[in-house]
XYZ file of C-alpha atoms in Angstrom:
567
model
C -31.487 23.981 12.972
C -29.120 22.134 15.691
C -26.176 22.901 15.517
C -23.014 20.426 15.476
C -19.178 20.391 16.335
C -16.716 20.255 14.273
C -13.205 18.195 14.368
C -12.070 21.817 15.646
C -13.749 22.219 17.870
C -15.916 24.977 16.062
C -19.581 24.692 15.847
C -21.645 24.811 12.349
C -24.618 26.088 11.298
C -25.585 23.374 8.901
C -26.362 19.350 9.836
C -24.403 17.425 9.429
C -24.239 15.990 5.455
C -25.263 12.170 3.977
C -22.840 11.644 1.795
C -24.421 8.713 -0.031
C -27.033 12.233 -0.751
C -24.612 14.462 -1.616
C -22.917 11.149 -4.260
C -26.010 11.540 -5.778
C -26.500 15.250 -6.986
C -22.592 14.037 -8.218
C -24.743 11.884 -9.660
C -27.056 14.247 -11.962
C -24.649 16.676 -12.175
C -20.815 16.334 -11.430
C -19.958 20.478 -11.877
C -21.727 21.101 -8.760
C -18.924 22.927 -6.259
C -20.113 23.800 -3.853
C -21.432 19.750 -2.961
C -17.766 19.215 -3.844
C -17.282 21.512 -0.873
C -19.551 19.679 1.228
C -17.884 16.668 0.822
C -14.425 17.593 1.709
C -16.440 18.434 5.309
C -17.936 15.128 5.661
C -14.950 13.035 4.386
C -12.938 16.165 7.756
C -15.913 15.565 9.719
C -15.027 11.346 9.300
C -11.045 11.874 9.703
C -10.468 10.863 5.876
C -7.862 13.196 4.565
C -7.265 11.120 1.316
C -10.884 11.682 0.390
C -10.963 15.048 1.493
C -8.483 16.512 -0.239
C -9.462 15.007 -3.400
C -13.435 16.685 -2.879
C -11.107 19.763 -2.243
C -9.397 19.525 -5.538
C -12.685 18.664 -7.446
C -14.544 22.129 -5.517
C -11.142 23.885 -7.383
C -11.935 22.646 -11.202
C -15.453 23.686 -10.921
C -15.221 26.697 -9.145
C -11.089 28.302 -8.118
C -14.223 31.207 -6.433
C -14.229 28.584 -4.018
C -10.147 28.311 -2.194
C -11.205 30.303 0.685
C -13.477 27.946 2.168
C -11.260 25.476 0.906
C -8.330 26.736 3.320
C -10.452 27.352 5.957
C -11.279 23.565 6.179
C -7.869 22.739 7.157
C -7.048 19.321 5.462
C -3.972 19.355 5.347
C -1.427 19.151 2.241
C -4.391 18.571 -0.315
C -2.967 20.283 -3.005
C 0.504 18.485 -2.730
C 1.001 16.575 -5.901
C 2.962 13.370 -3.492
C 1.075 13.100 -0.584
C -2.436 11.662 0.100
C -4.553 8.931 -2.416
C -1.864 10.006 -4.482
C 0.045 7.684 -2.200
C -1.964 4.737 -4.452
C 0.454 5.388 -7.222
C 2.818 3.275 -5.877
C 3.652 -0.039 -5.988
C 3.258 -0.748 -2.536
C 1.833 0.444 0.371
C 3.204 -0.321 3.757
C 0.065 0.750 5.279
C -2.579 -1.263 2.589
C -3.824 -3.021 5.240
C -4.688 -0.905 8.178
C -6.236 1.901 5.261
C -7.933 -1.154 4.004
C -9.821 -1.099 7.766
C -10.468 2.035 7.876
C -11.973 2.698 4.396
C -14.002 -1.052 4.877
C -15.696 0.702 7.958
C -16.490 3.742 5.938
C -18.042 1.762 3.588
C -20.135 -0.171 6.057
C -21.376 2.978 7.385
C -21.844 4.653 3.992
C -22.420 2.137 1.051
C -22.881 4.595 -1.291
C -19.654 6.627 -1.075
C -17.939 5.996 -4.699
C -14.454 7.388 -3.519
C -13.402 4.701 -0.684
C -15.434 1.796 -2.662
C -12.804 3.476 -5.721
C -9.785 3.388 -2.935
C -10.691 0.291 -1.748
C -10.308 -1.457 -4.917
C -6.957 -0.184 -5.237
C -5.554 -1.205 -2.137
C -6.436 -4.844 -2.941
C -4.795 -5.033 -5.662
C -1.052 -3.967 -3.771
C 0.801 -6.834 -2.745
C 1.949 -5.515 0.518
C -1.830 -6.716 0.782
C -2.026 -9.940 -1.533
C 1.159 -11.308 -0.677
C 1.074 -11.368 3.723
C -0.832 -14.680 4.422
C -0.978 -17.468 1.868
C -4.919 -16.840 1.714
C -4.011 -13.717 0.619
C -4.165 -13.717 -3.271
C -7.496 -14.856 -3.648
C -8.962 -12.930 -1.070
C -7.571 -9.751 -2.163
C -8.636 -11.022 -5.806
C -12.718 -11.448 -4.791
C -12.123 -8.619 -2.823
C -11.437 -6.202 -5.520
C -13.695 -7.002 -7.922
C -16.020 -6.265 -5.432
C -14.813 -2.996 -4.696
C -14.604 -2.507 -8.014
C -18.206 -3.683 -9.253
C -19.830 -1.219 -6.433
C -17.254 2.004 -7.659
C -18.284 1.049 -10.897
C -21.973 1.165 -9.782
C -21.968 4.368 -8.394
C -18.785 6.493 -9.836
C -20.881 10.019 -10.672
C -18.800 10.328 -14.069
C -18.618 7.432 -16.719
C -15.084 5.769 -16.966
C -14.397 7.656 -13.724
C -13.001 4.329 -11.921
C -10.842 2.900 -14.420
C -9.598 5.890 -15.511
C -8.255 6.518 -11.562
C -7.117 2.606 -11.213
C -5.612 2.730 -15.131
C -3.266 6.406 -13.254
C -2.099 4.142 -10.234
C -1.103 1.352 -11.985
C 0.705 3.597 -14.936
C 2.497 5.768 -11.573
C 3.039 2.615 -10.336
C 5.543 1.206 -12.738
C 2.237 -1.720 -14.706
C 2.226 -0.160 -17.653
C 0.345 -3.174 -18.731
C -2.262 -3.381 -16.117
C -2.643 0.957 -17.055
C -3.283 -0.185 -20.564
C -6.028 -3.027 -18.857
C -7.943 -0.152 -17.322
C -7.367 2.239 -19.733
C -7.737 0.352 -22.941
C -12.276 -0.252 -21.862
C -12.637 3.860 -22.108
C -11.773 4.379 -25.322
C -15.224 4.306 -26.871
C -16.905 6.252 -23.656
C -18.459 9.122 -25.032
C -18.131 12.311 -23.868
C -14.617 11.987 -25.121
C -11.972 11.078 -22.070
C -9.738 13.472 -23.067
C -7.072 12.430 -19.858
C -7.512 8.811 -19.993
C -6.811 9.054 -23.405
C -3.633 10.889 -22.754
C -2.718 8.576 -19.669
C -3.588 5.413 -22.468
C -0.693 6.949 -24.749
C 1.958 7.099 -21.660
C 1.152 3.461 -20.796
C 1.262 2.269 -24.924
C 4.428 3.955 -24.674
C 5.920 2.285 -22.727
C 4.818 -1.402 -23.264
C 6.646 -0.722 -27.298
C 2.706 0.223 -29.189
C 3.453 3.212 -30.348
C 0.964 3.353 -32.739
C -1.566 2.789 -31.501
C -0.394 5.556 -28.540
C 0.289 8.269 -31.320
C -3.541 7.918 -32.080
C -4.004 8.226 -28.364
C -2.223 11.484 -27.570
C -4.241 12.575 -31.192
C -7.237 11.725 -29.318
C -6.342 13.345 -26.340
C -5.729 16.349 -28.137
C -8.676 17.064 -29.718
C -9.679 18.424 -25.770
C -10.808 21.715 -26.487
C -9.837 22.498 -22.410
C -6.711 25.187 -22.463
C -5.473 24.112 -18.844
C -5.264 20.187 -20.404
C -3.821 21.504 -23.548
C -0.992 22.867 -21.160
C -0.618 19.366 -18.996
C -0.995 17.092 -22.681
C 1.993 19.476 -24.157
C 4.587 18.507 -21.323
C 3.639 15.087 -20.985
C 4.135 14.640 -24.855
C 7.432 16.597 -25.563
C 8.565 14.476 -22.858
C 8.534 11.570 -24.712
C 10.263 13.600 -27.553
C 6.536 14.809 -29.724
C 8.465 18.107 -29.267
C 6.615 19.568 -32.991
C 3.442 18.210 -31.691
C 3.538 19.644 -28.224
C 4.353 23.260 -30.030
C 1.666 22.590 -32.220
C -0.932 21.969 -29.193
C 0.446 24.733 -27.655
C -0.668 26.571 -29.886
C -3.507 25.582 -30.059
C -4.435 26.327 -26.013
C -2.829 30.106 -26.921
C -5.667 30.367 -29.402
C -8.284 29.187 -27.384
C -6.611 31.607 -24.719
C -4.000 34.410 -26.274
C -3.079 35.733 -22.460
C -2.163 32.807 -20.893
C 1.965 33.564 -19.751
C 2.426 30.004 -18.832
C 1.545 28.648 -22.400
C 3.775 31.079 -24.240
C 6.211 30.289 -21.278
C 5.911 26.243 -22.012
C 6.077 27.281 -25.583
C 8.941 29.595 -25.871
C 11.373 26.083 -22.903
C 10.171 24.265 -25.968
C 11.175 26.424 -29.120
C 14.491 26.843 -26.700
C 15.016 23.623 -26.063
C 14.712 22.142 -30.014
C 16.933 25.347 -31.451
C 14.078 27.504 -32.906
C 16.028 30.296 -31.396
C 13.623 33.633 -33.468
C 10.443 31.503 -32.128
C 11.812 31.832 -28.716
C 12.749 35.149 -29.479
C 9.222 35.921 -30.215
C 8.003 34.102 -27.876
C 9.535 35.809 -25.366
C 8.809 39.325 -26.671
C 5.060 38.197 -25.600
C 5.638 37.745 -23.024
C 7.519 40.736 -21.953
C 4.710 42.544 -23.232
C 2.257 40.210 -21.070
C 4.363 39.760 -18.052
C 7.414 42.238 -18.149
C 10.984 41.046 -15.765
C 8.942 37.710 -15.834
C 12.093 35.805 -13.893
C 11.271 32.205 -15.659
C 10.995 34.413 -18.780
C 14.369 36.725 -17.989
C 15.986 33.313 -17.183
C 15.069 31.830 -21.154
C 16.021 34.877 -22.440
C 19.911 34.987 -20.890
C 19.381 30.838 -22.222
C 19.617 32.280 -25.357
C 23.215 33.591 -25.319
C 23.903 30.122 -24.422
C 22.365 28.432 -27.465
C 24.313 30.308 -29.843
C 27.237 29.807 -27.461
C 27.891 32.747 -26.176
C 28.442 30.714 -22.315
C 30.061 33.808 -20.617
C 27.199 35.553 -21.003
C 24.469 33.283 -20.060
C 27.165 32.157 -17.222
C 26.920 36.348 -15.445
C 23.192 36.194 -16.161
C 21.997 32.913 -14.357
C 24.914 33.732 -11.780
C 22.794 37.567 -11.374
C 19.307 35.780 -10.736
C 21.108 32.700 -8.420
C 22.164 35.819 -6.677
C 18.735 37.841 -6.069
C 17.065 34.030 -5.174
C 16.702 31.138 -3.054
C 20.301 28.913 -3.691
C 18.413 25.626 -2.893
C 17.017 26.524 -6.259
C 17.574 24.788 -9.328
C 18.965 28.129 -9.973
C 22.208 26.316 -8.590
C 22.913 23.224 -10.604
C 22.305 25.525 -13.608
C 24.947 27.840 -12.765
C 27.325 24.601 -12.106
C 26.285 23.265 -16.201
C 26.895 26.137 -17.021
C 29.887 27.125 -15.959
C 31.355 23.671 -17.409
C 31.525 25.101 -21.049
C 33.246 28.184 -20.193
C 35.821 28.275 -21.611
C 37.794 31.100 -19.798
C 37.382 29.117 -16.529
C 40.598 27.677 -15.092
C 39.432 24.190 -13.806
C 40.036 25.424 -9.800
C 37.561 27.853 -9.950
C 34.850 25.355 -11.662
C 35.411 23.213 -8.872
C 35.094 26.332 -6.088
C 32.233 27.310 -7.881
C 30.463 23.189 -7.349
C 31.293 23.859 -3.699
C 29.585 26.155 -2.803
C 26.926 26.045 -4.874
C 26.429 22.416 -2.989
C 27.059 23.525 0.497
C 23.938 24.599 1.365
C 21.817 21.772 -0.349
C 24.340 19.593 1.572
C 23.852 22.600 4.261
C 20.068 22.062 4.301
C 19.835 17.341 4.735
C 20.177 16.074 7.570
C 22.656 13.471 7.610
C 22.352 9.535 8.346
C 25.519 7.773 9.625
C 23.206 3.824 11.090
C 23.711 1.322 7.526
C 23.004 -1.571 8.625
C 22.803 -4.459 5.668
C 25.044 -7.161 6.225
C 28.810 -7.256 6.000
C 28.715 -10.332 4.331
C 30.778 -11.516 1.197
C 27.918 -15.043 0.080
C 25.935 -12.740 -0.743
C 25.074 -10.630 -4.007
C 26.497 -6.915 -3.496
C 23.739 -4.445 -4.556
C 24.520 -1.496 -7.273
C 21.676 0.934 -7.482
C 21.177 3.881 -9.539
C 19.570 6.999 -9.655
C 18.525 8.221 -13.351
C 15.672 9.664 -15.364
C 17.436 8.987 -18.263
C 17.468 5.653 -19.780
C 15.806 6.615 -23.612
C 16.621 7.761 -26.876
C 20.078 9.281 -27.529
C 20.639 10.903 -23.870
C 24.602 10.290 -23.764
C 23.478 8.625 -19.719
C 21.618 6.121 -22.463
C 24.774 5.760 -24.202
C 27.286 5.414 -22.168
C 25.116 2.920 -19.312
C 22.826 0.732 -21.254
C 26.091 -1.167 -22.175
C 26.537 -1.372 -18.326
C 23.849 -2.434 -16.906
C 23.716 -5.246 -20.038
C 27.059 -6.556 -18.962
C 26.902 -6.553 -15.071
C 26.746 -10.347 -14.016
C 23.696 -10.934 -11.948
C 25.238 -13.671 -10.042
C 27.555 -11.401 -7.889
C 25.176 -8.367 -8.888
C 21.491 -6.877 -7.763
C 20.867 -4.196 -9.912
C 18.090 -1.789 -9.004
C 17.290 0.833 -10.552
C 15.195 4.086 -9.339
C 14.044 5.848 -12.682
C 13.236 9.278 -12.148
C 12.533 10.482 -15.901
C 8.757 10.090 -17.270
C 9.794 9.473 -20.768
C 10.107 5.161 -22.272
C 10.665 3.963 -24.823
C 12.893 0.853 -26.356
C 16.048 1.173 -25.086
C 13.988 2.264 -21.617
C 12.466 -1.151 -21.668
C 15.545 -2.379 -22.191
C 17.735 -1.133 -19.951
C 14.724 -2.117 -17.360
C 15.549 -6.397 -18.654
C 18.448 -5.975 -17.451
C 17.621 -4.511 -14.053
C 16.786 -7.460 -10.335
C 14.689 -4.464 -9.191
C 13.038 -1.012 -11.169
C 11.611 1.348 -9.937
C 9.061 3.730 -11.136
C 10.329 6.654 -8.923
C 9.037 9.962 -10.794
C 5.846 10.253 -8.724
C 7.822 10.392 -6.078
C 8.683 11.933 -3.773
C 12.376 12.600 -2.259
C 11.259 11.430 1.587
C 9.903 7.926 -0.385
C 12.229 7.454 -2.620
C 15.280 7.220 0.201
C 12.839 5.623 2.038
C 12.960 2.697 -1.102
C 16.573 2.874 -1.354
C 16.907 2.182 1.898
C 14.334 -0.484 2.390
C 15.473 -2.059 -0.701
C 19.839 -2.584 1.372
C 21.745 -1.472 -1.691
C 25.467 -1.130 -0.639
C 26.090 0.855 -3.669
C 24.530 4.502 -5.460
C 25.597 5.484 -8.457
C 24.393 9.472 -9.231
C 23.192 9.164 -12.965
C 22.064 12.987 -12.153
C 24.906 15.603 -11.850
C 23.627 19.132 -12.268
C 21.583 18.580 -15.066
C 17.939 19.822 -14.788
C 15.368 16.943 -16.870
C 13.249 18.361 -18.485
C 10.072 18.901 -16.731
C 10.516 18.199 -13.318
C 9.380 19.969 -10.376
C 11.400 23.231 -9.482
C 14.360 21.433 -6.556
C 13.093 18.177 -6.467
C 16.346 17.361 -9.188
C 18.763 18.918 -6.888
C 17.206 18.022 -3.125
C 17.315 15.068 -4.393
C 20.698 14.814 -5.709
C 21.087 16.071 -2.521
C 20.082 13.138 0.240
C 21.307 10.475 -2.581
C 24.823 11.751 -1.455
C 24.220 12.050 2.223
C 22.549 8.613 2.825
C 25.028 6.886 3.155
C 27.876 7.211 5.857
C 31.479 9.440 4.758
C 33.272 6.435 6.592
C 34.689 3.661 5.032
C 37.675 1.313 3.899
C 37.995 -0.666 1.014
C 37.411 -3.978 1.054
C 36.358 -4.050 4.157
C 33.320 -1.863 4.610
C 32.458 -1.588 0.865
C 28.829 -1.453 1.706
C 29.431 2.106 2.115
C 30.279 3.774 -0.746
C 28.098 6.499 -2.980
C 29.201 7.003 -6.850
C 29.502 10.069 -9.385
C 29.888 8.805 -12.720
C 29.339 11.886 -14.365
C 30.914 15.663 -13.137
C 31.739 16.378 -9.281
C 28.706 18.034 -8.043
C 30.202 19.240 -5.695
C 28.764 17.404 -2.276
C 32.005 16.525 -0.284
C 30.224 13.019 0.709
C 30.299 11.900 -2.663
C 32.433 9.247 -2.113
C 33.596 8.938 -5.695
C 33.620 10.806 -9.230
C 34.841 9.099 -11.822
C 35.296 12.173 -13.767
C 37.853 13.712 -16.196
C 41.029 15.305 -14.740
C 39.653 18.964 -16.585
C 36.350 18.817 -13.783
C 37.984 18.801 -10.741
C 41.838 19.574 -10.124
C 44.543 18.018 -8.354
C 45.231 21.142 -6.901
C 46.129 21.750 -2.937
C 42.554 23.484 -1.993
C 40.445 19.856 -3.124
C 43.126 17.514 -1.048
C 42.667 19.446 1.747
C 39.111 19.727 1.460
C 38.463 15.962 2.373
C 40.180 14.460 -0.769
C 41.852 11.110 0.476
C 43.287 9.577 -2.675
C 43.903 11.233 -6.422
C 44.182 7.824 -8.791
C 44.690 8.405 -13.042
C 43.394 5.277 -15.036
C 44.153 4.136 -18.291
C 40.306 3.380 -19.361
C 41.080 -0.344 -19.887
C 42.132 -0.514 -16.573
C 38.690 1.382 -15.223
C 36.750 -0.160 -16.905
C 34.931 1.696 -19.112
C 34.955 2.060 -22.448
C 36.391 3.480 -24.841
C 34.931 6.523 -25.725
C 32.775 7.560 -22.411
C 31.072 8.390 -20.532
C 30.841 11.559 -21.285
C 32.628 13.819 -18.372
C 35.206 11.693 -18.758
C 35.712 10.771 -22.501
C 35.218 14.615 -23.796
C 38.856 16.046 -25.250
C 42.618 15.082 -25.262
C 43.117 12.742 -22.470
C 43.778 8.947 -22.289
C 42.713 8.291 -18.903
C 40.543 8.790 -16.281
C 40.119 10.005 -12.637
C 39.151 7.650 -9.635
C 38.828 10.130 -6.586
C 37.874 9.051 -3.631
C 36.974 10.900 -0.031
């Protein structure tokens, strides 16, 4: 047996794998971890990191014990949910043409490579590729159809090709396209539970609630506890909390000692105020995983659920003091402090500034701002939010604002960071000139999207609330760069396109340019004025242009005025 050299310069005793042969083996039996591992090695040799990462993830799903061998391949961030082929779930991909060229060369050399044909099918339907030249749309459509046909013929699992196309379309905001793809899998047997879950989400986004519920019911027939845990989070995100609890109970019947499933159950029970059930779940967690940090925080949260903000805040502060200052606990502490009746407003404001200082320091501030300063074009306003759904307070006060924008004067962009879609979400989307599904984007990608859209005024609608369920720290870090990416120095009206506004309570970032708040939240004290505030002005609601009873953080309490703070 002859040796060959891997890309890292090491010698391997095994000959290079024939990828076509490996895919043939997987078509005979797709749950072969060793074959997926060999595919990952082959893709790495050919400098195809997206494909290598996909193969590695499949190998790990088939056999978790194979993890050391996968780590030895040094594949980069192959488990990062926003990296690799997850980028195919973006609405645009600037490097699409380069990828098409690279992947086309791969399929010529290895025509039996299902995964690369699949990637080509998706790349050929992305807008950047289809609109660069006048003749590109028809050519791209033909190329897409050819790649789709080749991938479908080569797939190792029936329906896998259109499943991934549906998922990527859904993540990119093309719900109708996702339904078109995933609906083809309804009659496939064995039933594809994951495909039904994504179909349910896509159907909800286009307003077909009855069909979505039927798709979710099909998905819940799975006997895979890991999948059921994922399904519960997704249906709960759409307010199907009773169904989510039922799914979790099924998962626990299959795997009664699984700590993450108990945590998910306790979390939902807490949020829907099933407090006795939550306490029982936390007792079970205490027996399974004593002093588990998240269970401890959930137990502390029960104080807040029962109205004891003081005890809740003390528990959160203790956990924050012993942990990472960039964690989501900073937001939890800041938010809980707003409900502590005995804390003076000045102390609350000071606490917010202390909590946000490490986050702000971890982000590099950008000072360039190339937008043209012209009075002849529309002013571009961007909103960052994940809360445009059902009876969420942000939706209640923002939807009327979005619907009343004068689009002759303003160009509206919404960066939707949430997962829930309903009739309110669709109304908000119809009120925007641009809409980006940003939940699947990492911070850098969302930042780049906002900069590419040349937004003049960016409105943060998150504050210190933590939307469920989100990647740990992502909301907090997203707030940080959202508030820092535009320069601080501006002079209304001459330098208007440099403003970042927090339309809710102040997040504690000194780089926010303006807040719309109640005075109890940010007091007009000497310390605040010394830390960069240039003006502190009270306006009657009508003059401020705000509705009589909103937003929430401006309306709760007896004040008849709102405060507009400029830094």
